[in-house]
Coordinates of C-alpha atoms in Angstrom, one line a residue:
Chain A
X1234 CA -6.4 16.2 11.7
X1235 CA -8.1 12.8 12.0
X1236 CA -6.2 11.7 8.8
X1237 CA -7.9 8.8 7.0
X1238 CA -10.8 7.2 8.8
X1239 CA -12.6 4.0 7.8
X1240 CA -15.9 2.5 9.0
X1241 CA -16.8 -0.1 10.1
X1242 CA -13.7 -1.7 11.7
X1243 CA -15.3 -5.2 11.4
X1244 CA -18.2 -6.6 9.3
X1245 CA -19.7 -10.0 8.7
X1246 CA -22.0 -10.4 5.7
X1247 CA -23.9 -13.2 4.2
X1248 CA -23.3 -14.2 0.6
X1249 CA -25.4 -12.0 -1.7
X1250 CA -25.7 -9.1 0.7
X1251 CA -24.6 -5.6 -0.2
X1252 CA -22.8 -3.0 1.9
X1253 CA -20.7 0.1 1.6
X1254 CA -17.3 0.6 3.3
X1255 CA -16.8 4.2 4.2
X1256 CA -13.6 6.2 3.8
X1257 CA -13.0 9.8 4.6
X1258 CA -9.9 12.1 4.8
X1259 CA -9.5 15.6 6.1
X1260 CA -6.2 16.5 4.5
X1261 CA -7.6 17.9 1.3
X1262 CA -5.9 15.1 -0.7
X1263 CA -6.7 14.7 -4.3
X1264 CA -5.8 11.1 -4.7
X1265 CA -7.7 8.3 -2.9
X1266 CA -7.5 4.5 -3.3
X1267 CA -8.9 1.2 -2.0
X1268 CA -6.7 -1.9 -1.5
X1269 CA -7.5 -5.3 -0.3
X1270 CA -5.0 -7.3 1.7
X1271 CA -4.9 -11.1 1.6
X1272 CA -2.3 -13.4 3.1
X1273 CA 0.6 -13.9 0.6
X1274 CA -1.0 -11.4 -1.9
X1275 CA 0.1 -8.1 -0.4
X1276 CA -1.9 -5.0 -1.1
X1277 CA -3.9 -5.2 -4.3
X1278 CA -5.4 -2.1 -5.8
X1279 CA -9.2 -2.2 -6.3
X1280 CA -10.2 1.3 -7.5
X1281 CA -8.6 4.7 -7.3
X1282 CA -9.5 8.3 -7.8
X1283 CA -7.3 11.2 -8.9
X1284 CA -9.9 13.8 -7.9
X1285 CA -13.5 14.5 -7.3
X1286 CA -15.7 13.1 -10.1
X1287 CA -12.9 10.9 -11.5
X1288 CA -12.4 7.2 -10.7
X1289 CA -10.6 4.3 -12.4
X1290 CA -10.1 0.6 -12.0
X1291 CA -7.1 -1.0 -10.3
X1292 CA -5.8 -4.6 -10.4
X1293 CA -8.9 -6.3 -8.9
X1294 CA -12.0 -4.2 -9.6
X1295 CA -14.6 -6.9 -10.2
X1296 CA -17.4 -7.0 -7.7
X1297 CA -16.7 -3.5 -6.4
X1298 CA -18.1 0.0 -7.2
X1299 CA -16.8 3.4 -6.2
X1300 CA -17.8 7.0 -6.6
X1301 CA -16.1 10.3 -5.6
X1302 CA -18.6 13.1 -5.3
X1303 CA -16.5 15.1 -2.8
X1304 CA -12.7 15.5 -2.2
X1305 CA -13.1 14.1 1.3
X1306 CA -15.1 10.8 0.8
X1307 CA -14.4 7.7 -1.3
X1308 CA -16.9 4.9 -0.4
X1309 CA -16.4 1.3 -1.7
X1310 CA -19.6 -0.6 -2.5
X1311 CA -20.0 -4.4 -2.6
X1312 CA -23.1 -5.0 -4.7
X1313 CA -23.5 -8.8 -4.0
X1314 CA -20.9 -10.1 -1.5
X1315 CA -19.1 -13.3 -2.2
X1316 CA -16.8 -15.4 0.1
X1317 CA -13.9 -14.5 -2.2
X1318 CA -14.3 -10.9 -0.9
X1319 CA -13.4 -11.9 2.6
X1320 CA -10.4 -9.7 3.2
X1321 CA -9.0 -6.7 5.0
X1322 CA -9.7 -3.5 3.2
X1323 CA -7.5 -0.4 3.4
X1324 CA -8.3 3.1 2.1
X1325 CA -5.4 5.5 1.4
X1326 CA -5.0 9.1 0.3
X1327 CA -2.2 11.3 -0.9
X1328 CA -1.8 14.9 -1.9
X1329 CA -1.7 13.9 -5.6
X1330 CA -1.4 10.6 -7.6
X1331 CA 1.9 9.1 -8.3
X1332 CA 5.0 10.2 -6.4
X1333 CA 3.5 11.2 -3.0
X1334 CA 3.3 9.5 0.4
X1335 CA 0.1 7.6 0.8
X1336 CA -1.7 7.8 4.2
X1337 CA -3.6 4.6 5.1
X1338 CA -6.6 4.2 7.2
X1339 CA -6.8 1.6 10.0
X1340 CA -8.6 -1.0 7.8
X1341 CA -11.9 -2.8 7.7
X1342 CA -11.9 -6.6 8.3
X1343 CA -14.7 -8.1 6.2
X1344 CA -15.9 -11.7 6.4
X1345 CA -18.4 -13.1 3.9
X1346 CA -20.1 -16.3 4.9
Chain B
X615 CA 0.4 -2.7 -16.5
X616 CA 3.0 -2.5 -13.8
X617 CA 4.0 -5.7 -11.9
X618 CA 6.1 -5.6 -8.7
X619 CA 7.8 -8.7 -7.3
X620 CA 9.4 -8.9 -3.9
X621 CA 11.7 -11.4 -2.2
X622 CA 12.0 -13.0 0.3
X623 CA 8.4 -13.4 1.5
X624 CA 9.7 -14.1 5.0
X625 CA 13.0 -13.1 6.7
X626 CA 14.3 -13.9 10.2
X627 CA 17.5 -12.1 11.5
X628 CA 19.2 -11.9 14.8
X629 CA 19.1 -8.5 16.6
X630 CA 22.0 -6.4 15.4
X631 CA 22.3 -8.1 12.0
X632 CA 21.4 -6.5 8.7
X633 CA 18.3 -7.3 6.6
X634 CA 17.9 -6.9 2.9
X635 CA 14.6 -7.0 0.9
X636 CA 14.7 -6.9 -2.9
X637 CA 12.0 -5.9 -5.4
X638 CA 11.8 -5.9 -9.2
X639 CA 9.3 -4.0 -11.4
X640 CA 8.2 -4.4 -15.0
X641 CA 7.3 -1.0 -16.3
X642 CA 10.5 0.9 -17.4
X643 CA 8.5 4.2 -17.1
X644 CA 8.1 3.9 -13.4
X645 CA 10.2 6.4 -11.6
X646 CA 9.0 6.5 -7.9
X647 CA 9.7 3.7 -5.5
X648 CA 8.4 3.9 -1.9
X649 CA 8.8 1.4 0.9
X650 CA 6.0 1.0 3.5
X651 CA 6.1 -0.7 6.9
X652 CA 3.0 -2.4 8.4
X653 CA 2.9 -3.3 12.0
X654 CA 0.4 -5.8 13.3
X655 CA -3.2 -4.6 13.1
X656 CA -2.3 -1.2 11.5
X657 CA -2.3 0.3 8.1
X658 CA 1.1 0.6 6.2
X659 CA 3.3 3.7 6.8
X660 CA 5.9 5.2 4.5
X661 CA 9.4 4.7 5.8
X662 CA 11.6 5.8 2.8
X663 CA 11.2 6.4 -0.9
X664 CA 13.5 7.0 -3.9
X665 CA 13.0 8.6 -7.2
X666 CA 14.7 7.5 -10.5
X667 CA 17.2 10.3 -10.6
X668 CA 18.9 9.0 -7.4
X669 CA 20.8 5.7 -7.0
X670 CA 20.8 5.5 -3.2
X671 CA 19.1 7.2 -0.3
X672 CA 19.8 6.8 3.4
X673 CA 17.8 7.6 6.6
X674 CA 19.6 6.6 9.8
X675 CA 19.6 2.7 9.8
X676 CA 17.5 2.4 6.6
X677 CA 18.8 2.7 3.0
X678 CA 17.3 2.1 -0.4
X679 CA 19.2 1.5 -3.6
X680 CA 17.9 1.6 -7.2
X681 CA 19.2 0.1 -10.4
X682 CA 17.0 1.4 -13.2
X683 CA 18.8 -0.5 -15.9
X684 CA 18.0 -3.8 -14.2
X685 CA 14.7 -2.6 -12.9
X686 CA 15.3 -3.5 -9.3
X687 CA 15.5 -1.8 -6.0
X688 CA 16.3 -2.9 -2.5
X689 CA 15.7 -2.0 1.2
X690 CA 18.6 -2.3 3.6
X691 CA 18.1 -2.2 7.4
X692 CA 21.3 -2.2 9.5
X693 CA 21.6 -2.9 13.2
X694 CA 18.2 -4.4 13.3
X695 CA 16.1 -4.1 16.5
X696 CA 13.0 -6.1 17.7
X697 CA 10.8 -3.1 16.8
X698 CA 11.8 -3.5 13.1
X699 CA 9.7 -6.7 13.1
X700 CA 6.8 -6.0 10.7
X701 CA 5.7 -6.6 7.1
X702 CA 7.5 -4.4 4.5
X703 CA 6.1 -3.5 1.2
X704 CA 7.8 -2.1 -1.9
X705 CA 5.8 -0.2 -4.5
X706 CA 6.2 1.5 -7.9
X707 CA 4.5 4.3 -9.8
X708 CA 5.1 7.0 -12.3
X709 CA 5.3 10.5 -11.0
X710 CA 2.1 12.2 -12.1
X711 CA -1.4 11.1 -12.0
X712 CA -0.7 7.4 -11.8
X713 CA -1.7 4.6 -9.5
X714 CA 0.7 3.0 -7.0
X715 CA 1.2 -0.8 -7.3
X716 CA 2.6 -2.8 -4.3
X717 CA 4.7 -5.9 -4.1
X718 CA 3.4 -8.9 -2.1
X719 CA 5.3 -8.0 1.1
X720 CA 8.1 -9.4 3.3
X721 CA 7.4 -10.5 6.9
X722 CA 10.6 -9.5 8.8
X723 CA 11.2 -11.1 12.3
X724 CA 14.1 -9.7 14.4
X725 CA 15.0 -12.3 17.1
X726 CA 16.3 -10.7 20.3

């Protein structure tokens, strides 16, 4: 099993550009989520999905879109990048939502200039 | 919604001493409380968790305690070693079909 994979590892964007952060898992997990990690702020939930076709907003959803067309993939889209979106992004998955271990990907470091 | 606070934000201990990290949560319906460890440059990994029907859980040098009445839970690491140096996150959720909310993290340094 590869676990949770994320691409790219690093990305630099100019303000206003769009891009998609990719996340995939091969563990047949129903629950997937995206977090951003900023110094002193911990892990803040952006969006999450309890299964294919179902997504919901987390704590900081503004400026981000998600979709879940398959169980394996959960891409995060930045429609118009802003410097405030400079952060490290982590994707995670677990067997079900709630009381199950989450497996995190290696992260994507995004810089918006 | 759920809010999780965590203290201290940084903690330095001598090798062999104990370390304690404390968290509080706001939603009395939360009943699952995991702890994650994040080493430099990596994603967080689960180290221990506790459910609301249990007051304490131990795994070798790590223990977690839960006080549901006061809505707080703590991580205890005994006989700390340099490899315990990392960022530790507490989190809270309800058991089924609910998102997991993390605390802001504690950076632990174990001084040899």
